[in-house]
mmCIF file with all atom_site columns, C-alpha atoms in Angstrom:
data_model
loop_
_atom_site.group_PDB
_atom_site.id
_atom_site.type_symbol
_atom_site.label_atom_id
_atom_site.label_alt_id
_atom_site.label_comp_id
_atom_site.label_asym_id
_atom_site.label_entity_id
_atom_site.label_seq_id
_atom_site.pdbx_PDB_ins_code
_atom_site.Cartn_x
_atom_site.Cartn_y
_atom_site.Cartn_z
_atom_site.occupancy
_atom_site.B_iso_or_equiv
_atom_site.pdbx_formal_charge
_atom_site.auth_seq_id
_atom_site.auth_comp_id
_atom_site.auth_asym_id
_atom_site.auth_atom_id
_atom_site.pdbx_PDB_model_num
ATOM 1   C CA . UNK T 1 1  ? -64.456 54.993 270.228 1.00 64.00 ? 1  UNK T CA 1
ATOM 2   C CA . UNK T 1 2  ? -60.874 53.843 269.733 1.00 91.00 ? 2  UNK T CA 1
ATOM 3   C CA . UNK T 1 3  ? -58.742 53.226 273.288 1.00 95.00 ? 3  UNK T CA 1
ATOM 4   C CA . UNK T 1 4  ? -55.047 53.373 273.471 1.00 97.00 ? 4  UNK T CA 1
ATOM 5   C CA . UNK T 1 5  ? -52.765 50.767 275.236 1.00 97.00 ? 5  UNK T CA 1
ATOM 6   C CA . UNK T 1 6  ? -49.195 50.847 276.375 1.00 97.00 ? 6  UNK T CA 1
ATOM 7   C CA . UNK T 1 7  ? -47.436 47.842 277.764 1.00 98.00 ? 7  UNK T CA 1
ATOM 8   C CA . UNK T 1 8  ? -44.230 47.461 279.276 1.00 97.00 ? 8  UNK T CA 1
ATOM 9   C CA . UNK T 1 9  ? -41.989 44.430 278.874 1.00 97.00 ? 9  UNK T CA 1
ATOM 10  C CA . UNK T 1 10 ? -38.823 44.002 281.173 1.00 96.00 ? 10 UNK T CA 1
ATOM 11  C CA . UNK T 1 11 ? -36.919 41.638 281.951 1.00 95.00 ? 11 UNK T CA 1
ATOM 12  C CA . UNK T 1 12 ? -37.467 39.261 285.279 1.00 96.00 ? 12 UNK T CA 1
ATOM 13  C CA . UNK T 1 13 ? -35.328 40.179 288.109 1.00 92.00 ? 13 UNK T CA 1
ATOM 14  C CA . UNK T 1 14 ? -32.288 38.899 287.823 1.00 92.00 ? 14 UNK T CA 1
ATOM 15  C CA . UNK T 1 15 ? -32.233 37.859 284.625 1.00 95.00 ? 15 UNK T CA 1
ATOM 16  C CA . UNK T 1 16 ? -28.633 39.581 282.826 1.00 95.00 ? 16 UNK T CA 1
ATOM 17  C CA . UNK T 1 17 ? -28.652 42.612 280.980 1.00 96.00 ? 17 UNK T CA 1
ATOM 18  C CA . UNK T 1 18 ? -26.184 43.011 278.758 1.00 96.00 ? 18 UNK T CA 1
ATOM 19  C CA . UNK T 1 19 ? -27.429 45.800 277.046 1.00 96.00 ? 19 UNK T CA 1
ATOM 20  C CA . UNK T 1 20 ? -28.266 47.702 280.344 1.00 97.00 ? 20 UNK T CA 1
ATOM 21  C CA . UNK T 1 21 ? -24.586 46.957 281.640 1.00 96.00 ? 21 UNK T CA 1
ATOM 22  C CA . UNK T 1 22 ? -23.190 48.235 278.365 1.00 97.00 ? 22 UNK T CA 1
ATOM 23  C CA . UNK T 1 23 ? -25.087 51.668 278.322 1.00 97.00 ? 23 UNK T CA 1
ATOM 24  C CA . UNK T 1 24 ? -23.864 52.172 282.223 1.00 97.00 ? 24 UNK T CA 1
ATOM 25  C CA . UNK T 1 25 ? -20.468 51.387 281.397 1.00 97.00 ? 25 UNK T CA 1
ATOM 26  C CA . UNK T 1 26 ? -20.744 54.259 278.766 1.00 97.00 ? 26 UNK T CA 1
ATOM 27  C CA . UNK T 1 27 ? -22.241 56.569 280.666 1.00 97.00 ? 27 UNK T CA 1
ATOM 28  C CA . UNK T 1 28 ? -19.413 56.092 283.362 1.00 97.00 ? 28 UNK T CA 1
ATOM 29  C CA . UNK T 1 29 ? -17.292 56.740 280.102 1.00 97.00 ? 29 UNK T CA 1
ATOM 30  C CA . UNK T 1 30 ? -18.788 59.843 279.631 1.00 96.00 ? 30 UNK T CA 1
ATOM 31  C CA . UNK T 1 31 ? -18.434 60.889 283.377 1.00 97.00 ? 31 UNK T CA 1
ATOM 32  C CA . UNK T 1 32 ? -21.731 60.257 284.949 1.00 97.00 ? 32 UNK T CA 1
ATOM 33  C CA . UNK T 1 33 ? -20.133 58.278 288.053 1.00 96.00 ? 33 UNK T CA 1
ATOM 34  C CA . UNK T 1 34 ? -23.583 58.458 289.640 1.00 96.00 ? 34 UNK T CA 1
ATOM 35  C CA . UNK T 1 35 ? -25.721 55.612 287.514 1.00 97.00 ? 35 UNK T CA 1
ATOM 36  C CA . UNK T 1 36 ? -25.683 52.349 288.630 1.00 96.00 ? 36 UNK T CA 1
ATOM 37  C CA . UNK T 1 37 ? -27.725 49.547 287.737 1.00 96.00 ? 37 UNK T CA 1
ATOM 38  C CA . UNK T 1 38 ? -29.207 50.021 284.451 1.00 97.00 ? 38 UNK T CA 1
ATOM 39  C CA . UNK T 1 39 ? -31.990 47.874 282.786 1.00 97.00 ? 39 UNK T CA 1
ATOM 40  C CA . UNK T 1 40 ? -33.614 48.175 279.171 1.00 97.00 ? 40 UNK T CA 1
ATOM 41  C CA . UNK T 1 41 ? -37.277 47.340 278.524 1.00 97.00 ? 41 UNK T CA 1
ATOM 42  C CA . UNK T 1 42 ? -39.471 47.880 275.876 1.00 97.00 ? 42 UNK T CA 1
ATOM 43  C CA . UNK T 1 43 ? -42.507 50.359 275.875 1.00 97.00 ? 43 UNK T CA 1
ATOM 44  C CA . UNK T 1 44 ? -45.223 49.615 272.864 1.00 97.00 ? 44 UNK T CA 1
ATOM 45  C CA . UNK T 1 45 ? -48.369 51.655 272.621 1.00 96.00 ? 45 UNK T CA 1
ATOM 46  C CA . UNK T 1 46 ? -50.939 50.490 269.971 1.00 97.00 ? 46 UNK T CA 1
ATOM 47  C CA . UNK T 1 47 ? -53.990 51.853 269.142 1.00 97.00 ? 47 UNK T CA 1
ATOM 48  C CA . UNK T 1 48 ? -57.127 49.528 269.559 1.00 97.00 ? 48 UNK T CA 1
ATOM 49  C CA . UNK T 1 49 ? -60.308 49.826 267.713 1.00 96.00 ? 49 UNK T CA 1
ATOM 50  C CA . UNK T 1 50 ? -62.812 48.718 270.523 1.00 94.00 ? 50 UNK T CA 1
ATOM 51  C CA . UNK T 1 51 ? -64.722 50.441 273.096 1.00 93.00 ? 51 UNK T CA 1
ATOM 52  C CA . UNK T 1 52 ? -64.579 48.191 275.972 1.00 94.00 ? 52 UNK T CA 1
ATOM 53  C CA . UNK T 1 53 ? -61.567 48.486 277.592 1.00 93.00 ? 53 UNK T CA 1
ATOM 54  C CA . UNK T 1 54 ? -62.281 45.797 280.423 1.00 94.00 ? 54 UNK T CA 1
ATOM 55  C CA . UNK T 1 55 ? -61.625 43.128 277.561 1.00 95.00 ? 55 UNK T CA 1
ATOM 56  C CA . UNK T 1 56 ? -59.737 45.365 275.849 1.00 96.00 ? 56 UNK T CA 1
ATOM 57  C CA . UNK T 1 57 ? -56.963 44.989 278.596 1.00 97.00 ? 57 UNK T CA 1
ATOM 58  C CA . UNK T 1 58 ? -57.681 40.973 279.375 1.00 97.00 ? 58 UNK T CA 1
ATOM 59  C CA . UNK T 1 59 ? -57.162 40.661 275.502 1.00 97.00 ? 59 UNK T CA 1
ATOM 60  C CA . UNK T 1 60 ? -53.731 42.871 275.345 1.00 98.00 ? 60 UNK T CA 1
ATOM 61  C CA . UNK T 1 61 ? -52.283 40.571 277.907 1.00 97.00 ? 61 UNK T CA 1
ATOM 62  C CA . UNK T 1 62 ? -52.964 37.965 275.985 1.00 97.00 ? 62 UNK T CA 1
ATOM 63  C CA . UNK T 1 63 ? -51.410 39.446 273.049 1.00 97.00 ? 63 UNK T CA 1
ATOM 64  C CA . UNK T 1 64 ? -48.403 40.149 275.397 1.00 97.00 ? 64 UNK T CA 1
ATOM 65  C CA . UNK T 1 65 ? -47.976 36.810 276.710 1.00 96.00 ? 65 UNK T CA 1
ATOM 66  C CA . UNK T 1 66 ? -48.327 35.375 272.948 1.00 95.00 ? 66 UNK T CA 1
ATOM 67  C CA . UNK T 1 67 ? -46.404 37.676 271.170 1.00 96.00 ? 67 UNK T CA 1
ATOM 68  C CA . UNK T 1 68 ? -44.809 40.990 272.879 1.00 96.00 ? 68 UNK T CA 1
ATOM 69  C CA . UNK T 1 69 ? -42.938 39.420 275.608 1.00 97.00 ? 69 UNK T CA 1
ATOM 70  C CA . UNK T 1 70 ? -40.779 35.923 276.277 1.00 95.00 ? 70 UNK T CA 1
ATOM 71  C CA . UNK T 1 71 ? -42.317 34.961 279.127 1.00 93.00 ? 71 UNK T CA 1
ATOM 72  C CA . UNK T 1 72 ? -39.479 32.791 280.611 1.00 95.00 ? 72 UNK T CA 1
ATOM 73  C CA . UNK T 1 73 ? -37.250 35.803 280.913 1.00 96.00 ? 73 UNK T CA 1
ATOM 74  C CA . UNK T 1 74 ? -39.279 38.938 280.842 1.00 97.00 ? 74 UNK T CA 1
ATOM 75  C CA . UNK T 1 75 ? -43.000 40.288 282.818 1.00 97.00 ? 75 UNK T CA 1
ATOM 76  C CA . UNK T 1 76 ? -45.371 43.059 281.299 1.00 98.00 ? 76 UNK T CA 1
ATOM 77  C CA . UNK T 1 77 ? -47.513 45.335 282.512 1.00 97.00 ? 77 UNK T CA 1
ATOM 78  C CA . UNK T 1 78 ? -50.527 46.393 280.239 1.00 97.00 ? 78 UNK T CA 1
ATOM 79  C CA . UNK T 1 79 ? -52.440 49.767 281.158 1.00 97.00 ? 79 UNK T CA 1
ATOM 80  C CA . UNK T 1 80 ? -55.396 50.935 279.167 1.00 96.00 ? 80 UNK T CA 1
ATOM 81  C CA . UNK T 1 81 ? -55.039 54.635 278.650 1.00 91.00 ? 81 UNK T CA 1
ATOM 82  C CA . UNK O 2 1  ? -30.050 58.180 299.360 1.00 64.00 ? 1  UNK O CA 1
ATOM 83  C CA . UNK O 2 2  ? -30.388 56.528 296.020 1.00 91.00 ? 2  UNK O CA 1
ATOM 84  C CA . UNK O 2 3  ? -32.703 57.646 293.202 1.00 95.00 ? 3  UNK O CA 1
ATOM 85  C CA . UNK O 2 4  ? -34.172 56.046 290.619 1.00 97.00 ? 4  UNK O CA 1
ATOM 86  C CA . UNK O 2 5  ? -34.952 57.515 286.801 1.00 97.00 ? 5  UNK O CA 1
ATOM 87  C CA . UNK O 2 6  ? -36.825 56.061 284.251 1.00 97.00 ? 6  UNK O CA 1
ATOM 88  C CA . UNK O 2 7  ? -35.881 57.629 280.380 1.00 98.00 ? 7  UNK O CA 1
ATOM 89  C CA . UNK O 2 8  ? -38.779 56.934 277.502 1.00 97.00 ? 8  UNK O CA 1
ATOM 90  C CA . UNK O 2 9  ? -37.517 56.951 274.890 1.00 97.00 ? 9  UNK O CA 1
ATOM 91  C CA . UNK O 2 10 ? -40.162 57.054 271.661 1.00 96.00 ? 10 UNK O CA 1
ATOM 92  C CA . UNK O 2 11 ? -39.603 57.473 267.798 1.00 95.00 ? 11 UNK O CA 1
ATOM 93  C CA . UNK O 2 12 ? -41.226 61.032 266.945 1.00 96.00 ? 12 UNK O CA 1
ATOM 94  C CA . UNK O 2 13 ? -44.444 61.410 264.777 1.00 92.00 ? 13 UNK O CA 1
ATOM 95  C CA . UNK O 2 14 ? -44.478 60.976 261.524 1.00 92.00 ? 14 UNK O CA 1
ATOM 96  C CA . UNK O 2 15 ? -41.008 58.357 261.830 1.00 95.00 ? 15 UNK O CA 1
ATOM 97  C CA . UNK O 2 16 ? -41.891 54.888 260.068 1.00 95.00 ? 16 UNK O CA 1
ATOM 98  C CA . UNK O 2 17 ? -41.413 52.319 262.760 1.00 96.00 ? 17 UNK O CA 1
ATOM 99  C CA . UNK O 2 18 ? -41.293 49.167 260.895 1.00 96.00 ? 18 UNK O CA 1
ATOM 100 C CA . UNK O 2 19 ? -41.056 46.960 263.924 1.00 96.00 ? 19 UNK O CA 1
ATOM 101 C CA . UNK O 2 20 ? -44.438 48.102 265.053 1.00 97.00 ? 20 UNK O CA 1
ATOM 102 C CA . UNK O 2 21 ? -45.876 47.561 261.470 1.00 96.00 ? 21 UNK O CA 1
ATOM 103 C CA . UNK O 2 22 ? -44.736 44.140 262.268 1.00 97.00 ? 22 UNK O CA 1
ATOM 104 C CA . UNK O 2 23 ? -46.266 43.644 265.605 1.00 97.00 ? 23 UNK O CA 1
ATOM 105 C CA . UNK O 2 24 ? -49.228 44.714 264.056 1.00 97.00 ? 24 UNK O CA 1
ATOM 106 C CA . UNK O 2 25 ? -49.115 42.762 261.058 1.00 97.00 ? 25 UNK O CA 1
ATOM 107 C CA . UNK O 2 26 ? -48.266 39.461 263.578 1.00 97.00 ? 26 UNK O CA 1
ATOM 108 C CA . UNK O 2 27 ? -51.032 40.421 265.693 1.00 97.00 ? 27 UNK O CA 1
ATOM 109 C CA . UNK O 2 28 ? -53.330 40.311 263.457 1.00 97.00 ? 28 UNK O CA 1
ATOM 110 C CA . UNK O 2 29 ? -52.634 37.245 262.065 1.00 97.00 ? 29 UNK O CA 1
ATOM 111 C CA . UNK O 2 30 ? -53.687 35.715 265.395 1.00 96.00 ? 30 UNK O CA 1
ATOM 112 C CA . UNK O 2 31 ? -56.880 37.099 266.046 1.00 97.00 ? 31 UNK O CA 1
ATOM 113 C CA . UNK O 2 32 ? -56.492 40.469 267.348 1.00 97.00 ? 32 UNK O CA 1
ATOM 114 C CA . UNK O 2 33 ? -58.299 42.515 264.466 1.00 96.00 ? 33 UNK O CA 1
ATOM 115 C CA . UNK O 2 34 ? -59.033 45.369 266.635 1.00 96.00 ? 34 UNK O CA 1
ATOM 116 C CA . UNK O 2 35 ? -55.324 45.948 266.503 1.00 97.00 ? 35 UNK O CA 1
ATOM 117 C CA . UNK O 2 36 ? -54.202 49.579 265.228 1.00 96.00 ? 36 UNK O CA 1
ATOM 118 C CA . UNK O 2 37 ? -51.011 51.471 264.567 1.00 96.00 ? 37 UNK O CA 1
ATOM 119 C CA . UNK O 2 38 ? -48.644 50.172 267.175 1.00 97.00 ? 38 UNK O CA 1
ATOM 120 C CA . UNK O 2 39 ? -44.942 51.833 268.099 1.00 97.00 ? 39 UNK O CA 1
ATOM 121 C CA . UNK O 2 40 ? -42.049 50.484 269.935 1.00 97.00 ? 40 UNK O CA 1
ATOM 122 C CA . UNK O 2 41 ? -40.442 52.363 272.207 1.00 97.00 ? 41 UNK O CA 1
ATOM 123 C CA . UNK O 2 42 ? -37.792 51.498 275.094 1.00 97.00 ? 42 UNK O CA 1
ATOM 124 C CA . UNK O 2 43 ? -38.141 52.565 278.937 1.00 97.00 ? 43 UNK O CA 1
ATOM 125 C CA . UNK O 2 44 ? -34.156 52.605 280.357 1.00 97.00 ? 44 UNK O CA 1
ATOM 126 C CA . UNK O 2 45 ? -34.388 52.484 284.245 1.00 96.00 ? 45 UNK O CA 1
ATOM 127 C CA . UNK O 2 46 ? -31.256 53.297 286.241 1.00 97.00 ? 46 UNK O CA 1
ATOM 128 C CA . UNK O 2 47 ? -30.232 53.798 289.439 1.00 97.00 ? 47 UNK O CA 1
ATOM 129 C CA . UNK O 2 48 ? -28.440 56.801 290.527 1.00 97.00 ? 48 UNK O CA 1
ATOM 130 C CA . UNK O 2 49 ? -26.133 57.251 293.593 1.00 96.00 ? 49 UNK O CA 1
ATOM 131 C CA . UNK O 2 50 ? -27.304 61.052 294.355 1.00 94.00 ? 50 UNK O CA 1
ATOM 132 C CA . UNK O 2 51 ? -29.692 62.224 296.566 1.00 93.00 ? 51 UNK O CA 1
ATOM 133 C CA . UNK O 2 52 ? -30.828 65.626 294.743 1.00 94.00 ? 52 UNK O CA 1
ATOM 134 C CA . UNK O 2 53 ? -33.480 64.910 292.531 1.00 93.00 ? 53 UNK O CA 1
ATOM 135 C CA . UNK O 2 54 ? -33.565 68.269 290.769 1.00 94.00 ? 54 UNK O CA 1
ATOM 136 C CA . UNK O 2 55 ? -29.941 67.734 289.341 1.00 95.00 ? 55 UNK O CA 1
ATOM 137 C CA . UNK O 2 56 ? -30.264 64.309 288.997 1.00 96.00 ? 56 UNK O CA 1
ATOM 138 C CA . UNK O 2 57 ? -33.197 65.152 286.325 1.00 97.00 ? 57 UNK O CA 1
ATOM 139 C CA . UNK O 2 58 ? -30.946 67.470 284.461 1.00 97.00 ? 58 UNK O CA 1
ATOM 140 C CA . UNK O 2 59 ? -27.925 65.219 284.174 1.00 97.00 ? 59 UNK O CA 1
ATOM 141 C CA . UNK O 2 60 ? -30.004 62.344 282.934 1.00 98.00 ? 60 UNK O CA 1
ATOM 142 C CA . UNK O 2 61 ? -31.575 64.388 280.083 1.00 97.00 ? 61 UNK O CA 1
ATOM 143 C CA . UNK O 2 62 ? -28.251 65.052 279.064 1.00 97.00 ? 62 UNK O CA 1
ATOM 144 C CA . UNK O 2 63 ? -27.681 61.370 278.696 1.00 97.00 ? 63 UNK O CA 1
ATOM 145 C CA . UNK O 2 64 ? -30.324 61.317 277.338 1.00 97.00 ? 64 UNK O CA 1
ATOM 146 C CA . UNK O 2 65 ? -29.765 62.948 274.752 1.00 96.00 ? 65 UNK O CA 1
ATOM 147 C CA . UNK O 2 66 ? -26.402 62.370 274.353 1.00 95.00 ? 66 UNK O CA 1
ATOM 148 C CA . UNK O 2 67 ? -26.620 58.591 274.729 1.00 96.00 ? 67 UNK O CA 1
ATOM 149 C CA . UNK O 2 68 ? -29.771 56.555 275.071 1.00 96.00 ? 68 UNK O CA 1
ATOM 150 C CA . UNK O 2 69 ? -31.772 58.405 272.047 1.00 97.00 ? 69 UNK O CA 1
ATOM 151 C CA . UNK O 2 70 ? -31.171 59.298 268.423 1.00 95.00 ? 70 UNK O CA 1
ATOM 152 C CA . UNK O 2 71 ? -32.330 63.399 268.663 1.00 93.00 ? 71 UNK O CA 1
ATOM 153 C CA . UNK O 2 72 ? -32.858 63.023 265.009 1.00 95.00 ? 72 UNK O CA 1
ATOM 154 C CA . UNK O 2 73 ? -35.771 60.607 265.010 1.00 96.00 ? 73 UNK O CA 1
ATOM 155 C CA . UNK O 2 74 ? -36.463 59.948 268.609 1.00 97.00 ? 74 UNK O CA 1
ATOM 156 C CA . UNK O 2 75 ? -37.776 61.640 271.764 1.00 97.00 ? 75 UNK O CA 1
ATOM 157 C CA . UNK O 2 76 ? -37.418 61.192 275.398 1.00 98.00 ? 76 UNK O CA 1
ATOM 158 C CA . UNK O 2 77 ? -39.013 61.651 278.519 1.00 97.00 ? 77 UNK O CA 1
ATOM 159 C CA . UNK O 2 78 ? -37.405 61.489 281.841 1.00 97.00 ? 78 UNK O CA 1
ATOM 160 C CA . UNK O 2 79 ? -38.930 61.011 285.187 1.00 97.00 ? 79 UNK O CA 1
ATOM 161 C CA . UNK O 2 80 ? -37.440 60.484 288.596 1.00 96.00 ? 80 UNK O CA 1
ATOM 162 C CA . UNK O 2 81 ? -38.605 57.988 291.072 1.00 91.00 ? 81 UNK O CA 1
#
């Protein structure tokens, strides 16, 4: 049986986001007065060929704290779906 | 009252996403064999200075799809919080 997992990397509280200002700043641009703070994280699903998805989440995190995030200026959340 | 949205924003099937095939490829190379297709995605959250949720759900699709994805070769999902 193959599992699915989808983690979420974002950056630590207040950490800048450029990126985030930038799209909020447009958006004002375009007339929606209404957003404020804006922040930009990343979202990666991958499949995983395993059936146990106790270690298949222990091992994810370890691929995120490896690989997917920088763990100085971002968390993640892993969920096994 | 102040709402928060959260936009997904994900490249639509069948789109290459070379980044993943990256991910992937570097995960790999570390140990994780079990590792399968893999897609990157971004989650945008944003504050909004409204209180009415139902409009507030409307107005961000439109930015979203004006704005924060590329209706050619992306998709988007928007939830309030």
């Amino acid at each position: 049986m193959a599992l699915k997992a989808v983690v979420t990397v974002h950056l630590k509280p207040g950490v800048l986001d450029p990126q985030g200002r930038a799209v909020a700043e447009a958006l004002h641009g375009l007339g929606y007065g209404e957003v404020g703070e804006t922040r930009i994280g990343k979202r990666i699903e991958m499949d995983l060929d395993t059936a146990d998805a106790v270690s298949a989440k222990a091992r994810v995190e370890e691929m995120a704290a490896k690989l997917l995030a920088n763990p100085v200026i971002e968390s993640f959340a892993v969920d096994i779906v």
